[in-house]
Amino acid sequence: MDQERLHIAIIASPGMGHLIPVLLLGNRLANYHYLQVTILAVTTQTLPVESQLLSTLNDAKNINIIKIPIPDISTLLQPNDAVVTQLAIMMREARQSIRSAISAMTPHPHVLICDLFSSESLPIAEEFHMQKYVYVPCLPRFLALTTYLHVLDKKVTGQYVDQIVPLKIPGCEPVLCEDVPDPMLDRTNRQYDEYVRMGIDFTTLSDGILLNTWRDMDSASLDALKYNEDLRSVVKVPVYDIGPLTREIDPTSSEGNKVIEWLDMQPRDSVLFVSFGSGGTLSAEQMIELAWGLELSKQRFVWVVRPPAGRATDGAFFTGGTDQDRSVPDFLPEGYLTRTQKFGLVIPSWAPQVKILNHPSVGGFLSHCGLNSVYESIKGGVPMIAWPLYAEQRLNATILVEEMGVAIRPAVLPAKKMVEREEIEMMVRSLMEGVEGNTMRERVKVLRESAKEALGGFLSHCGLNSVYESIKGGVPMIAWPLYAEQRLNATILVEEMGVAIRPAVLPAKKMVEREEIEMMVRSLMEGVEGNTMRERVKVLRETAKEALGINGSSYKSMCEFIRSCGMKMKSVKHNSKD
């Protein structure tokens, strides 16, 4: 009978931000729906934490891990090719290895799920008579924009960022032109063509789309993807909201004990957690302003510091912060560690984010608004200061701030203007001390509960991701998006959900100065705004719980997807007998 068990193969593209959502999906399917799961992980071999994670999972019996090496693509790249272009080429060149791996499986899997950057592998499924799906670990509005982009490409003249009127997508809130994902910033760049192709692939090559979200997270866009006639004429295939899938605390892990011991000594909701994800980086000037903003706010903080980069806000995407970074930072203001040692903790490169966001002393999260972080913040019940950096983070920030009320953000996008220390101080105080921060905390708690219900009450056992971890911990954010879709995430968190704040100008466009950073930190950690966001994040956390519950929307959607796969599997077997 075990041979009859539905076998699903999932392709993961390089980068921790891509691998973690795939591992979470695989874990969910294997451990809670009892399916056979194989993960085809295209790995760069440059991330120690990635290799360690894959090795640990490979020792488990419930998920099979197959590592797919990346072929040499150096001759295919052009100078200054963006991350999106590099990933697209990597996954294109890895197709033969992926095909060989699937061909070697006996019997072949019944279903192939491709992530965002591996959609060109979908035709492999047809060769082996497999069902084929795309997994999009992003908010519904990002998926709507991505799939509708080829229509906008024909309608809009000139650069999207130069448009005066927001971009209209049927059934969705308009997308501000400054919030478009990185590939849309320059239509002459190769990454734009890759991005348009991906959106077309999702709807023309797949049998359906799995979306890591739940009903209370941008519900209007989710409804549009499912029911709006104009958008459905483009999307065509079924959309399954199966989230939020996020990392869980590992009770057996001793990693980060120093941080947890420090947090244990701090008052409840008094600490601001500052982290820009596994791939985000700041310029040296912006890092100085952030340091001063945190210091001037006088709020307790835990700051995960990575060496500064140049203009690229996704400078650590393929390295993720290596062991070489794990030294006391020498790129902070002179005497900084000494002056802040009584109320701040600076950690090089990496920290146990899920543990931190779920610690009772953490009351705010300054985040780049990558979706993993957004969900982890919501599930922690923590409001945010939205600081989008790259990718779709700006859009995420706008939704979190403007629509959901669980975040605050700088007055101008950090990508446009450096966020100065005064504004940072103000935001931090608002989030951590103010009424707004408390209100956001309550909102995030409600979201957290709805997320739990959506997944069937199994959240405490799922394992692995960042916006979701903050939400789950009930922690509001300072949104500091760096790359990919993070600006979009940040915009959603700040503008729509109100669980984060962010710099006035995108960090990618202008260095965020110390004064603005100080202002943001004070606003988040001390201010009325920070308190309001904490309440919002708590509300969001509750809705996330509900979505994962036995009768929750995400649980039902996952079951619907699995039933569909099972019915199609039986049909294929019946036809083969004929």
Coordinates of C-alpha atoms in Angstrom, one line a residue, residues 38 51 111 173 204 262 284 376 537 557:
T38 CA 11.4 14.4 -2.2
S51 CA 24.4 22.7 3.9
V111 CA 3.4 15.5 -8.6
E173 CA -5.7 47.5 -4.4
T204 CA 0.3 28.4 -18.8
W262 CA 20.0 38.1 27.8
A284 CA 28.3 51.7 5.7
E376 CA 7.4 34.9 11.8
V537 CA 0.4 42.1 15.1
S557 CA -7.1 24.6 0.9

